[in-house]
Short mmCIF file of N, CA and C in Angstrom, two decimals:
data_model
loop_
_atom_site.label_atom_id
_atom_site.label_comp_id
_atom_site.label_asym_id
_atom_site.label_seq_id
_atom_site.Cartn_x
_atom_site.Cartn_y
_atom_site.Cartn_z
N UNK V 1480 17.69 -17.09 -2.79
CA UNK V 1480 16.33 -17.48 -2.38
C UNK V 1480 15.36 -15.92 -2.88
N UNK V 1481 15.83 -14.80 -2.85
CA UNK V 1481 15.47 -13.75 -3.63
C UNK V 1481 14.17 -13.18 -2.54
N UNK V 1482 13.59 -12.05 -2.87
CA UNK V 1482 12.40 -11.25 -2.17
C UNK V 1482 11.27 -11.84 -2.88
N UNK V 1483 10.40 -11.38 -2.28
CA UNK V 1483 8.86 -11.80 -2.67
C UNK V 1483 8.60 -11.25 -4.23
N UNK V 1484 9.21 -10.00 -4.46
CA UNK V 1484 9.05 -9.43 -5.60
C UNK V 1484 9.71 -10.08 -6.96
N UNK V 1485 10.86 -10.65 -6.66
CA UNK V 1485 11.45 -11.21 -7.40
C UNK V 1485 11.05 -12.62 -7.61
N UNK V 1486 10.58 -13.44 -6.88
CA UNK V 1486 9.90 -14.45 -6.80
C UNK V 1486 8.30 -14.64 -7.82
N UNK V 1487 7.78 -13.45 -7.54
CA UNK V 1487 6.53 -13.51 -8.03
C UNK V 1487 6.81 -12.98 -9.46
N UNK V 1488 7.80 -12.10 -9.76
CA UNK V 1488 8.27 -11.68 -11.26
C UNK V 1488 8.65 -13.09 -11.98
N UNK V 1489 9.15 -14.19 -11.39
CA UNK V 1489 9.69 -15.29 -12.07
C UNK V 1489 8.20 -15.63 -12.66
N UNK V 1490 7.16 -15.65 -12.01
CA UNK V 1490 6.02 -16.36 -12.26
C UNK V 1490 5.06 -15.40 -13.33
N UNK V 1491 5.58 -14.13 -13.68
CA UNK V 1491 4.86 -13.28 -14.55
C UNK V 1491 3.82 -12.65 -13.62
N UNK V 1492 4.07 -12.21 -12.36
CA UNK V 1492 2.73 -12.23 -11.40
C UNK V 1492 3.09 -10.38 -11.07
N UNK V 1493 4.31 -10.13 -10.98
CA UNK V 1493 4.31 -8.66 -10.70
C UNK V 1493 4.12 -7.64 -11.78
N UNK V 1494 3.28 -6.67 -11.48
CA UNK V 1494 2.64 -5.95 -12.60
C UNK V 1494 3.64 -4.53 -12.81
N UNK V 1495 3.69 -3.67 -11.41
CA UNK V 1495 4.50 -2.98 -11.20
C UNK V 1495 4.69 -2.12 -9.63
N UNK V 1496 5.49 -1.48 -9.44
CA UNK V 1496 5.76 -0.79 -8.09
C UNK V 1496 5.41 0.66 -8.19
N UNK V 1497 5.14 1.12 -7.06
CA UNK V 1497 4.98 2.51 -6.63
C UNK V 1497 5.44 3.16 -5.36
N UNK V 1498 5.87 4.07 -5.18
CA UNK V 1498 6.40 4.61 -4.02
C UNK V 1498 5.69 6.05 -3.89
N UNK V 1499 5.20 6.19 -2.50
CA UNK V 1499 4.47 7.45 -2.51
C UNK V 1499 4.90 8.15 -1.02
N UNK V 1500 5.32 9.56 -1.14
CA UNK V 1500 5.88 10.12 -0.14
C UNK V 1500 4.66 11.00 0.45
N UNK V 1501 4.23 10.53 1.47
CA UNK V 1501 3.04 11.20 2.27
C UNK V 1501 3.31 12.19 3.31
N UNK V 1502 2.52 13.22 3.32
CA UNK V 1502 2.56 13.83 4.55
C UNK V 1502 1.44 13.95 5.48
N UNK V 1503 1.29 14.75 6.55
CA UNK V 1503 0.05 14.42 7.35
C UNK V 1503 -1.20 15.18 7.04
N UNK V 1504 -1.22 15.85 5.63
CA UNK V 1504 -2.23 16.79 5.70
C UNK V 1504 -3.44 16.47 4.54
N UNK V 1505 -3.03 15.40 3.74
CA UNK V 1505 -4.10 14.93 2.66
C UNK V 1505 -3.91 13.33 2.92
N UNK V 1506 -5.08 12.90 2.70
CA UNK V 1506 -5.35 11.37 2.37
C UNK V 1506 -4.92 11.10 0.89
N UNK V 1507 -4.08 10.09 0.73
CA UNK V 1507 -3.86 9.61 -0.58
C UNK V 1507 -4.08 8.41 -1.07
N UNK V 1508 -4.93 8.09 -2.43
CA UNK V 1508 -5.15 6.94 -2.86
C UNK V 1508 -3.92 6.35 -3.75
N UNK V 1509 -4.21 5.22 -4.08
CA UNK V 1509 -2.95 4.49 -4.88
C UNK V 1509 -3.40 4.68 -6.32
N UNK V 1510 -2.40 4.55 -7.34
CA UNK V 1510 -2.76 4.63 -8.74
C UNK V 1510 -2.56 2.89 -9.18
N UNK V 1511 -3.54 2.57 -9.24
CA UNK V 1511 -3.70 1.07 -9.49
C UNK V 1511 -3.71 0.66 -11.02
N UNK V 1512 -2.77 -0.21 -11.38
CA UNK V 1512 -3.01 -0.57 -12.68
C UNK V 1512 -4.12 -1.42 -13.07
N UNK V 1513 -4.27 -1.33 -14.24
CA UNK V 1513 -5.84 -1.83 -14.75
C UNK V 1513 -5.89 -3.36 -14.51
N UNK V 1514 -4.91 -4.22 -14.31
CA UNK V 1514 -5.08 -5.89 -14.30
C UNK V 1514 -4.39 -6.18 -13.02
N UNK V 1515 -4.16 -5.18 -11.99
CA UNK V 1515 -3.94 -5.69 -10.68
C UNK V 1515 -5.17 -6.33 -9.81
N UNK V 1516 -4.89 -7.54 -9.26
CA UNK V 1516 -5.74 -8.07 -8.60
C UNK V 1516 -5.38 -8.00 -7.07
N UNK V 1517 -4.08 -7.57 -6.38
CA UNK V 1517 -3.69 -7.60 -5.23
C UNK V 1517 -2.50 -6.41 -5.01
N UNK V 1518 -2.13 -6.00 -4.10
CA UNK V 1518 -0.99 -5.35 -3.66
C UNK V 1518 -0.59 -5.70 -2.08
N UNK V 1519 0.90 -5.52 -2.08
CA UNK V 1519 1.68 -5.55 -1.15
C UNK V 1519 2.09 -4.15 -0.79
N UNK V 1520 1.55 -3.68 0.69
CA UNK V 1520 1.90 -2.33 0.75
C UNK V 1520 2.78 -2.32 2.07
N UNK V 1521 3.84 -1.49 1.92
CA UNK V 1521 4.66 -1.52 3.32
C UNK V 1521 4.82 0.10 3.36
N UNK V 1522 5.37 0.26 4.54
CA UNK V 1522 5.39 1.39 4.89
C UNK V 1522 6.76 2.00 5.88
N UNK V 1523 7.31 2.92 5.46
CA UNK V 1523 8.47 3.72 6.38
C UNK V 1523 7.93 4.85 6.95
N UNK V 1524 7.32 4.77 8.26
CA UNK V 1524 6.82 5.86 8.99
C UNK V 1524 5.58 5.51 9.45
N UNK V 1525 4.64 5.81 10.42
CA UNK V 1525 3.61 5.69 11.04
C UNK V 1525 2.63 6.41 10.22
N UNK V 1526 1.46 5.58 9.78
CA UNK V 1526 0.46 6.01 9.28
C UNK V 1526 -0.79 5.35 9.22
N UNK V 1527 -2.05 5.79 8.74
CA UNK V 1527 -3.30 5.09 9.06
C UNK V 1527 -3.89 4.97 7.62
N UNK V 1528 -4.52 3.89 7.50
CA UNK V 1528 -5.16 3.41 6.08
C UNK V 1528 -6.67 3.10 6.46
N UNK V 1529 -7.45 3.29 5.07
CA UNK V 1529 -8.90 2.78 5.12
C UNK V 1529 -9.16 2.31 3.67
N UNK V 1530 -10.03 1.10 3.69
CA UNK V 1530 -10.51 0.61 2.33
C UNK V 1530 -11.76 0.84 1.91
N UNK V 1531 -12.42 1.61 2.73
CA UNK V 1531 -13.93 1.86 2.35
C UNK V 1531 -14.35 3.30 1.38
N UNK V 1532 -13.06 3.75 1.03
CA UNK V 1532 -13.14 5.21 0.28
C UNK V 1532 -13.21 6.30 1.01
N UNK V 1533 -13.26 6.07 2.52
CA UNK V 1533 -13.74 7.49 3.25
C UNK V 1533 -12.16 7.93 3.57
N UNK V 1534 -11.86 9.15 3.76
CA UNK V 1534 -10.32 9.35 3.76
C UNK V 1534 -10.23 9.40 5.32
N UNK V 1535 -9.02 8.43 5.72
CA UNK V 1535 -8.47 8.21 6.96
C UNK V 1535 -7.77 9.82 7.51
N UNK V 1536 -7.81 9.83 8.80
CA UNK V 1536 -7.37 11.01 9.43
C UNK V 1536 -5.92 10.72 10.16
N UNK V 1537 -5.27 11.44 10.90
CA UNK V 1537 -3.79 10.97 11.48
C UNK V 1537 -4.46 10.15 12.67
N UNK V 1538 -5.61 10.36 13.10
CA UNK V 1538 -6.13 9.39 14.35
C UNK V 1538 -7.25 8.60 14.13
N UNK V 1539 -7.36 8.19 12.78
CA UNK V 1539 -8.70 7.00 12.73
C UNK V 1539 -7.99 6.69 11.21
N UNK V 1540 -8.80 5.23 11.45
CA UNK V 1540 -8.29 4.13 10.21
C UNK V 1540 -7.61 3.27 10.87
N UNK V 1541 -7.01 2.03 10.28
CA UNK V 1541 -6.03 1.02 10.48
C UNK V 1541 -4.72 1.57 10.70
N UNK V 1542 -3.92 1.37 11.90
CA UNK V 1542 -2.89 1.81 11.78
C UNK V 1542 -1.57 1.03 11.21
N UNK V 1543 -0.63 1.54 10.73
CA UNK V 1543 0.62 0.79 10.05
C UNK V 1543 1.53 1.71 10.55
N UNK V 1544 2.50 0.94 11.22
CA UNK V 1544 3.88 1.48 11.99
C UNK V 1544 4.97 1.07 11.10
N UNK V 1545 6.11 1.96 11.14
CA UNK V 1545 7.42 1.59 10.38
C UNK V 1545 7.75 0.14 10.12
N UNK V 1546 7.92 -0.33 8.93
CA UNK V 1546 8.26 -1.39 9.09
C UNK V 1546 7.12 -2.50 8.62
N UNK V 1547 5.68 -2.16 8.74
CA UNK V 1547 4.77 -2.88 8.81
C UNK V 1547 4.32 -3.11 7.55
N UNK V 1548 3.36 -4.13 6.90
CA UNK V 1548 2.87 -4.23 5.48
C UNK V 1548 1.72 -4.74 5.47
N UNK V 1549 0.97 -4.70 4.57
CA UNK V 1549 -0.48 -5.34 4.18
C UNK V 1549 -0.93 -5.56 3.00
N UNK V 1550 -1.61 -6.72 2.84
CA UNK V 1550 -2.04 -6.97 1.53
C UNK V 1550 -3.25 -6.44 1.32
N UNK V 1551 -3.74 -5.96 0.33
CA UNK V 1551 -4.60 -5.48 -0.20
C UNK V 1551 -5.50 -6.08 -1.71
N UNK V 1552 -6.56 -6.57 -1.53
CA UNK V 1552 -7.20 -7.39 -2.61
C UNK V 1552 -8.37 -6.74 -3.41
N UNK V 1553 -8.43 -6.83 -4.56
CA UNK V 1553 -9.46 -6.78 -5.50
C UNK V 1553 -9.96 -5.22 -5.26
N UNK V 1554 -11.48 -5.54 -5.07
CA UNK V 1554 -12.18 -3.99 -5.06
C UNK V 1554 -11.29 -2.88 -4.14
N UNK V 1555 -10.84 -3.61 -2.88
CA UNK V 1555 -10.23 -2.86 -2.03
C UNK V 1555 -9.11 -1.80 -2.46
N UNK V 1556 -8.69 -2.14 -3.57
CA UNK V 1556 -7.37 -1.30 -4.19
C UNK V 1556 -7.63 -0.17 -4.65
N UNK V 1557 -8.97 -0.11 -5.13
CA UNK V 1557 -9.53 1.21 -5.67
C UNK V 1557 -9.85 2.14 -4.40
N UNK V 1558 -10.26 1.59 -3.33
CA UNK V 1558 -10.51 2.47 -2.45
C UNK V 1558 -9.65 2.84 -1.10
N UNK V 1559 -8.48 2.27 -1.32
CA UNK V 1559 -7.29 2.21 -0.54
C UNK V 1559 -7.05 3.71 -0.11
N UNK V 1560 -6.89 4.12 0.91
CA UNK V 1560 -6.34 5.78 0.97
C UNK V 1560 -5.59 5.70 2.58
N UNK V 1561 -4.21 6.29 2.34
CA UNK V 1561 -3.47 6.39 3.35
C UNK V 1561 -3.15 7.96 3.95
N UNK V 1562 -3.01 8.12 5.25
CA UNK V 1562 -2.38 9.49 5.47
C UNK V 1562 -1.29 9.34 6.81
N UNK V 1563 -0.44 10.01 6.81
CA UNK V 1563 0.66 10.13 7.90
C UNK V 1563 -0.04 10.19 9.30
N UNK V 1564 0.72 9.70 10.13
CA UNK V 1564 0.22 10.16 11.60
C UNK V 1564 0.73 11.08 11.84
N UNK V 1565 1.99 11.48 11.54
CA UNK V 1565 2.94 12.74 11.75
C UNK V 1565 4.06 12.57 10.88
N UNK V 1566 4.46 13.74 10.21
CA UNK V 1566 5.70 13.86 9.54
C UNK V 1566 5.39 13.30 8.21
N UNK V 1567 6.56 12.85 7.43
CA UNK V 1567 6.23 12.36 6.37
C UNK V 1567 6.52 10.67 6.35
N UNK V 1568 5.90 10.14 5.76
CA UNK V 1568 5.87 8.45 5.54
C UNK V 1568 6.14 8.42 4.19
N UNK V 1569 6.92 7.23 3.68
CA UNK V 1569 7.04 6.39 2.57
C UNK V 1569 6.09 5.32 2.15
N UNK V 1570 5.18 5.20 1.52
CA UNK V 1570 4.75 4.07 1.39
C UNK V 1570 5.03 3.45 0.05
N UNK V 1571 5.59 2.18 0.01
CA UNK V 1571 5.79 1.37 -1.09
C UNK V 1571 4.93 0.28 -1.47
N UNK V 1572 4.44 0.29 -2.62
CA UNK V 1572 3.32 -0.56 -2.95
C UNK V 1572 4.09 -1.38 -4.19
N UNK V 1573 3.81 -2.77 -4.29
CA UNK V 1573 3.79 -3.52 -5.36
C UNK V 1573 2.61 -4.27 -5.89
N UNK V 1574 2.19 -4.13 -7.00
CA UNK V 1574 1.22 -4.62 -7.57
C UNK V 1574 1.30 -6.16 -8.26
N UNK V 1575 0.21 -6.95 -7.82
CA UNK V 1575 0.04 -8.24 -8.65
C UNK V 1575 -1.05 -8.64 -9.45
N UNK V 1576 -0.81 -9.62 -10.30
CA UNK V 1576 -2.06 -10.04 -11.08
C UNK V 1576 -2.10 -11.24 -10.86
#
């Protein structure tokens, strides 16, 4: 059956993947490929994100907990920012067109 990325790749929809190791000190934006229209964001560690261009803090923004994922679409890709709530979090992103 395969995973989501393999199936999307079968149809030429996967552009690339990105892994970000993030600590609690600075909000981090994505490096979005030019032709990306959406992204699947998964996290290992607890973090917070925003899609309005404002930096999230360790106590503000939408929470994502270990094992959670969220799909981000079009213009929100460029304004997505994430920050760890404590310690180091790994954010894995797969972009789609």
